[in-house]
mmCIF file of C-alpha atoms and ligand atoms in Angstrom:
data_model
loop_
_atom_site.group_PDB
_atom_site.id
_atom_site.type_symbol
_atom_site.label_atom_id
_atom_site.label_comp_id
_atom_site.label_asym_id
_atom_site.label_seq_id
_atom_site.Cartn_x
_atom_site.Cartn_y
_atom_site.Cartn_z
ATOM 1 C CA UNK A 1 0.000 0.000 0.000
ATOM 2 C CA UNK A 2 1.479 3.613 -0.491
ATOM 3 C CA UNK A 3 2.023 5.684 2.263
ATOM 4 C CA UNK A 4 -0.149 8.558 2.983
ATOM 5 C CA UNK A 5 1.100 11.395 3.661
ATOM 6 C CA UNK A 6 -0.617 13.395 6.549
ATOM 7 C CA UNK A 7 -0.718 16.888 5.356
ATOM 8 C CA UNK A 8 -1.582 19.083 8.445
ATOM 9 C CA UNK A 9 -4.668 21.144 7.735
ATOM 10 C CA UNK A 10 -4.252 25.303 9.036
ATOM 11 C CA UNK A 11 -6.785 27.578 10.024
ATOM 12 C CA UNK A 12 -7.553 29.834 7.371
ATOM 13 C CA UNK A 13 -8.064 33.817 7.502
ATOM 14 C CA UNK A 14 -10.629 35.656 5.865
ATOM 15 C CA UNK A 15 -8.965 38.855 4.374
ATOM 16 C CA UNK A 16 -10.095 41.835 2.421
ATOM 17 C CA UNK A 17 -8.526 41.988 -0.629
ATOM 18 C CA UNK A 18 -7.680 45.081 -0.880
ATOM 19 C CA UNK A 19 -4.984 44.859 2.028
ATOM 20 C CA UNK A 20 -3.434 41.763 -0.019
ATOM 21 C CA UNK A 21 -2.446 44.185 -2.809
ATOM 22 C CA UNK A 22 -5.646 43.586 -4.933
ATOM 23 C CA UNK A 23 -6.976 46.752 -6.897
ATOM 24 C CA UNK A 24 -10.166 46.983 -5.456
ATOM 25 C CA UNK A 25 -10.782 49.629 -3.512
ATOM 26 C CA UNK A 26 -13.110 52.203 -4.734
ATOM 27 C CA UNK A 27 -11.047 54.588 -6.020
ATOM 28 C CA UNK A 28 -9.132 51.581 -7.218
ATOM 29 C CA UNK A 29 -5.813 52.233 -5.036
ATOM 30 C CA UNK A 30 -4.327 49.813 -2.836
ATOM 31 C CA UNK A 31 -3.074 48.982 0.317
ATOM 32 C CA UNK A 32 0.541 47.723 1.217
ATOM 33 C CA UNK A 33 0.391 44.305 2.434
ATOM 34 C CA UNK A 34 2.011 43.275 5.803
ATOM 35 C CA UNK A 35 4.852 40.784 6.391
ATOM 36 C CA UNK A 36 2.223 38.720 8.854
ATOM 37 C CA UNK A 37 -0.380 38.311 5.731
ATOM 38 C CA UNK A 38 2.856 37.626 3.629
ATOM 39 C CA UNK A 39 3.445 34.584 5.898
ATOM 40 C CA UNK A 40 -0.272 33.643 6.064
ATOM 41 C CA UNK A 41 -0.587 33.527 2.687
ATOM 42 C CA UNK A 42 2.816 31.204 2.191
ATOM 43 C CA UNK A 43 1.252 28.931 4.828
ATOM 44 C CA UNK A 44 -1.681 28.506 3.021
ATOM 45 C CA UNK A 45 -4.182 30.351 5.615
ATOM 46 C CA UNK A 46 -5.783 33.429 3.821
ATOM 47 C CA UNK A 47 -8.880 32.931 1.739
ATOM 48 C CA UNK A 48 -9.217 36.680 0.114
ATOM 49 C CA UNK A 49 -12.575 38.835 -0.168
ATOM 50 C CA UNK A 50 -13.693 41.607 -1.397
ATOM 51 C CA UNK A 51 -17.813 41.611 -0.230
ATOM 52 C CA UNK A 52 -18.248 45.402 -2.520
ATOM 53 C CA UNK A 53 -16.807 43.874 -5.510
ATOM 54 C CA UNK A 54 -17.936 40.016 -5.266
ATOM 55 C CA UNK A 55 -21.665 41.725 -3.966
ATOM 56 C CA UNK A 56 -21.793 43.048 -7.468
ATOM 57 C CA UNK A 57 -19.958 46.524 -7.198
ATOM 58 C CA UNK A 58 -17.229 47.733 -9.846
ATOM 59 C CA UNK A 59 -13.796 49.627 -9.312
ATOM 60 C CA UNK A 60 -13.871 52.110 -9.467
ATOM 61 C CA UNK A 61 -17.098 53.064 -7.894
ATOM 62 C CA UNK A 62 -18.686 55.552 -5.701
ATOM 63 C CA UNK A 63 -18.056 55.978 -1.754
ATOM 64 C CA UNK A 64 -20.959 54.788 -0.078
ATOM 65 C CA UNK A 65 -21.814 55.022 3.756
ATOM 66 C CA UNK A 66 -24.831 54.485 6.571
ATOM 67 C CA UNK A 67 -26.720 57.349 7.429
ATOM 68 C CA UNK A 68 -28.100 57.177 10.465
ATOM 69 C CA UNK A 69 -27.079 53.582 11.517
ATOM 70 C CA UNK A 70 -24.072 51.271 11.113
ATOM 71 C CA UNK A 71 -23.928 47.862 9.525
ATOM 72 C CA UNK A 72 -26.054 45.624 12.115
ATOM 73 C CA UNK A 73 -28.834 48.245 10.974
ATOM 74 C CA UNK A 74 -27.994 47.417 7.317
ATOM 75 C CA UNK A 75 -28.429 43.652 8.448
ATOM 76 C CA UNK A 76 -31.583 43.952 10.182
ATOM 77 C CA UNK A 77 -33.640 46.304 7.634
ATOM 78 C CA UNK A 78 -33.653 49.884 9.468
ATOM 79 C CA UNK A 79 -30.649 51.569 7.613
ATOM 80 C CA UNK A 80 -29.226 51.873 3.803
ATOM 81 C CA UNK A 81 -26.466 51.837 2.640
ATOM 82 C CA UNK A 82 -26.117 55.080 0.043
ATOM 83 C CA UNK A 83 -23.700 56.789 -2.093
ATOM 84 C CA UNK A 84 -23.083 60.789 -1.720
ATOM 85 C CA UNK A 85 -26.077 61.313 -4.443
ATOM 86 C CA UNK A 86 -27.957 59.600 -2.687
ATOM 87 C CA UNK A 87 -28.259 56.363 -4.713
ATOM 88 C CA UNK A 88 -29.082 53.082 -2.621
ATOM 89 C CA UNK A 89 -26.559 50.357 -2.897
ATOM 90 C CA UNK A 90 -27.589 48.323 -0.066
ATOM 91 C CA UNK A 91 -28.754 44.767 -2.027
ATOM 92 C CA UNK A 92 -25.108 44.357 -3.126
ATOM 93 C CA UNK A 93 -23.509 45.500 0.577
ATOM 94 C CA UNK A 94 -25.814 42.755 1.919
ATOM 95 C CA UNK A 95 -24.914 39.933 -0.998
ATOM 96 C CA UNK A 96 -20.947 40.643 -0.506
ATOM 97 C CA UNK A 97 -21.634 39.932 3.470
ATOM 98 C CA UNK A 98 -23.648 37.202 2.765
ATOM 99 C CA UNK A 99 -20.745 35.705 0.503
ATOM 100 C CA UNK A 100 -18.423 36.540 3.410
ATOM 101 C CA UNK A 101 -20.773 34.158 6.078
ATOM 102 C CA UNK A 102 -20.772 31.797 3.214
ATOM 103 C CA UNK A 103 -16.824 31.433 2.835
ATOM 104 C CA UNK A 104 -16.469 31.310 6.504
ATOM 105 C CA UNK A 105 -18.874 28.444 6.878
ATOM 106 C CA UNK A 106 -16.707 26.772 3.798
ATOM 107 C CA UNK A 107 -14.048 26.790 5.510
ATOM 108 C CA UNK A 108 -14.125 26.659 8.929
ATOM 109 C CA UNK A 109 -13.255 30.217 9.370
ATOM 110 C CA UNK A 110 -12.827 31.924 12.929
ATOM 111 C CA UNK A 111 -10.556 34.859 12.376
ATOM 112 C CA UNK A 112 -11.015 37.495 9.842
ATOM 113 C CA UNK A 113 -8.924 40.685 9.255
ATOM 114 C CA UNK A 114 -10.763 43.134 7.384
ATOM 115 C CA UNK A 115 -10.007 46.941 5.858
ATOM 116 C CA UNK A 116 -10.358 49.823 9.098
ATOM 117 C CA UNK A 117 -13.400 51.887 8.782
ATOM 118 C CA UNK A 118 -15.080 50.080 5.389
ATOM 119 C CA UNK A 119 -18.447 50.775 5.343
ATOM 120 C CA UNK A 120 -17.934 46.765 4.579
ATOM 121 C CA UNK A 121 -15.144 45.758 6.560
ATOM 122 C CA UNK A 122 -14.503 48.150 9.260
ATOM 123 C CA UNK A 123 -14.755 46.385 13.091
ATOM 124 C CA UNK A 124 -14.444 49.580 14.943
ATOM 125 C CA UNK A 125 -15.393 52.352 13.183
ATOM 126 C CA UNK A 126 -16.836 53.436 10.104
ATOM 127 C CA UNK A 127 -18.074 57.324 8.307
ATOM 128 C CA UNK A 128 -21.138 58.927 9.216
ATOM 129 C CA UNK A 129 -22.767 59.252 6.583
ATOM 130 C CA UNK A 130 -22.333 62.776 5.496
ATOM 131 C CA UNK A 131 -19.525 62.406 3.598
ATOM 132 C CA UNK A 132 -17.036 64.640 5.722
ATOM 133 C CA UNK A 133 -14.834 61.850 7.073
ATOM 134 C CA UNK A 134 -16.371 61.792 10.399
ATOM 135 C CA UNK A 135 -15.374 58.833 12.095
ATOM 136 C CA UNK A 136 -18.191 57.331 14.202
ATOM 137 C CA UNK A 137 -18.273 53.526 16.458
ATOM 138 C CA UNK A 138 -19.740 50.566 14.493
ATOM 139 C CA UNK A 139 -19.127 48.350 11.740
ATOM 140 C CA UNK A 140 -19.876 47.754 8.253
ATOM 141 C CA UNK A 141 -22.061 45.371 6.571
ATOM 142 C CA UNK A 142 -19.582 42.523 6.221
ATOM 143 C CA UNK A 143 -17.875 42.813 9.245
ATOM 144 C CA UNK A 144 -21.160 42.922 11.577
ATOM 145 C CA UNK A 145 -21.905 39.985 9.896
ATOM 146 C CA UNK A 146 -18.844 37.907 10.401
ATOM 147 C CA UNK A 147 -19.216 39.156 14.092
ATOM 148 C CA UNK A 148 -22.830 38.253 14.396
ATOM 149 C CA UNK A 149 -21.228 34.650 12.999
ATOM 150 C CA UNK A 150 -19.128 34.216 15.846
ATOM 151 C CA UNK A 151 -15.827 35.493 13.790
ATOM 152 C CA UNK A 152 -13.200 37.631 15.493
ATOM 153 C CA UNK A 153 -13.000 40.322 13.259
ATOM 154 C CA UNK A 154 -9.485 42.467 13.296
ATOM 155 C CA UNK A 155 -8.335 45.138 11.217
ATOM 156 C CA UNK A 156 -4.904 45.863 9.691
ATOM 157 C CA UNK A 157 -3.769 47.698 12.902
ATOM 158 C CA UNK A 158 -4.102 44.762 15.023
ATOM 159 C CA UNK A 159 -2.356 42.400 12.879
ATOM 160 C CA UNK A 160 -0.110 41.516 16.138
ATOM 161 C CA UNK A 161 -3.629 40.514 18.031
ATOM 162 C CA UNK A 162 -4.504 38.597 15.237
ATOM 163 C CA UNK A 163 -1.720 36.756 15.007
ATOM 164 C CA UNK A 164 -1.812 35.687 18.621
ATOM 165 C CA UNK A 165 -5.596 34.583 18.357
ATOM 166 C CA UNK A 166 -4.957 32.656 15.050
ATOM 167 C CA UNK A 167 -1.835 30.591 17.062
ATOM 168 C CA UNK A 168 -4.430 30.063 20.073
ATOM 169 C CA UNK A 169 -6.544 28.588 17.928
ATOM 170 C CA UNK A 170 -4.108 26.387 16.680
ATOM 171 C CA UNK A 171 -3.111 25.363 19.987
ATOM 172 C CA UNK A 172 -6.588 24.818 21.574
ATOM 173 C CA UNK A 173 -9.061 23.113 18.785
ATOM 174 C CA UNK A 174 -8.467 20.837 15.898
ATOM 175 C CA UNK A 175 -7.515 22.574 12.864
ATOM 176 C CA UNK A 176 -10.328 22.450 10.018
HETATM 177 FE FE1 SF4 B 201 -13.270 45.559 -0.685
HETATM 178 FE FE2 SF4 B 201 -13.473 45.686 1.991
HETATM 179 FE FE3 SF4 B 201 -11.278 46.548 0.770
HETATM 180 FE FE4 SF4 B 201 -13.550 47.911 0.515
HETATM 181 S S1 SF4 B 201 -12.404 47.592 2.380
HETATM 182 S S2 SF4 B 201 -12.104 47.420 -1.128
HETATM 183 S S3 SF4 B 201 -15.042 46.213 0.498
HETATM 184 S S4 SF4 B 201 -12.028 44.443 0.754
#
């Protein structure tokens, strides 16, 4: 019989794309990525997402935020997401986090580390709505989501505390 070689499976790390390098932001720039996702990605952990452009969104589009709510409000019906002018782009804000529940449930996902202040991926923080760069506490669609999913959501800032929760996990509970 040939030997079978047991491969040891990794958690995996649900990562916006755009902080992997990928062109997707909405003014299509990109952000620099770390040494840590560098090494996540050689060991075979990241699974990359965009939930703007894989809801149905193009690059370069529009900035969009919540008025008057955050993304749990998008989730449960009583806020929009909108664009300056106004237009409502909520149905594909809500199909990219829907994706994002959907990959996590593929595979096995715990940890996620997701663009700062997104109206998709931020954890902490996101605009408020009027388009003047005023930070405000919440998160966006995605990331309430993941949360809401029972995924640690960080953000490229806390990289380090992501880091030590992915090798926690690794030491704790059977990899997946
Ligand atoms: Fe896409 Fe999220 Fe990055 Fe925005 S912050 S470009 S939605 S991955």
């Amino acid at each position: 019989m040939p030997r079978v070689e047991q491969v040891p499976r990794v958690h995996k790390v649900l990562v916006s794309r755009c902080l992997l390098g990928h062109r997707v932001r909405y003014d299509g720039g990109v952000q620099p990525a770390e040494d840590i996702l560098a090494r996540w990605a050689a060991e075979g952990r990241v699974v990359p997402v965009c939930p703007e452009v894989e809801g149905g969104l193009p690059t370069p589009r529009p900035r969009a935020e919540i008025p008057g709510g955050q993304g749990a409000d998008v989730l449960d019906g009583s806020a929009r997401v909108r664009t300056r002018d106004g237009d409502d782009v909520t149905a594909p804000y809500l199909e990219g986090a829907r994706l994002c529940l959907d990959l996590a449930a593929r595979h096995g996902i715990r940890i996620a580390v997701m663009k700062a202040r997104s109206p998709s991926c931020g954890n902490h923080e996101t605009y408020d709505g009027t388009f003047t760069a005023t930070r405000v506490t919440g998160e966006g669609v995605a990331a309430a989501a993941l949360r809401r999913a029972g995924v640690r959501v960080f953000n490229e800032d806390e990289l380090d505390a992501a880091q030590a929760a992915l090798a926690e996990l690794d030491t704790t509970s059977d990899h997946t």
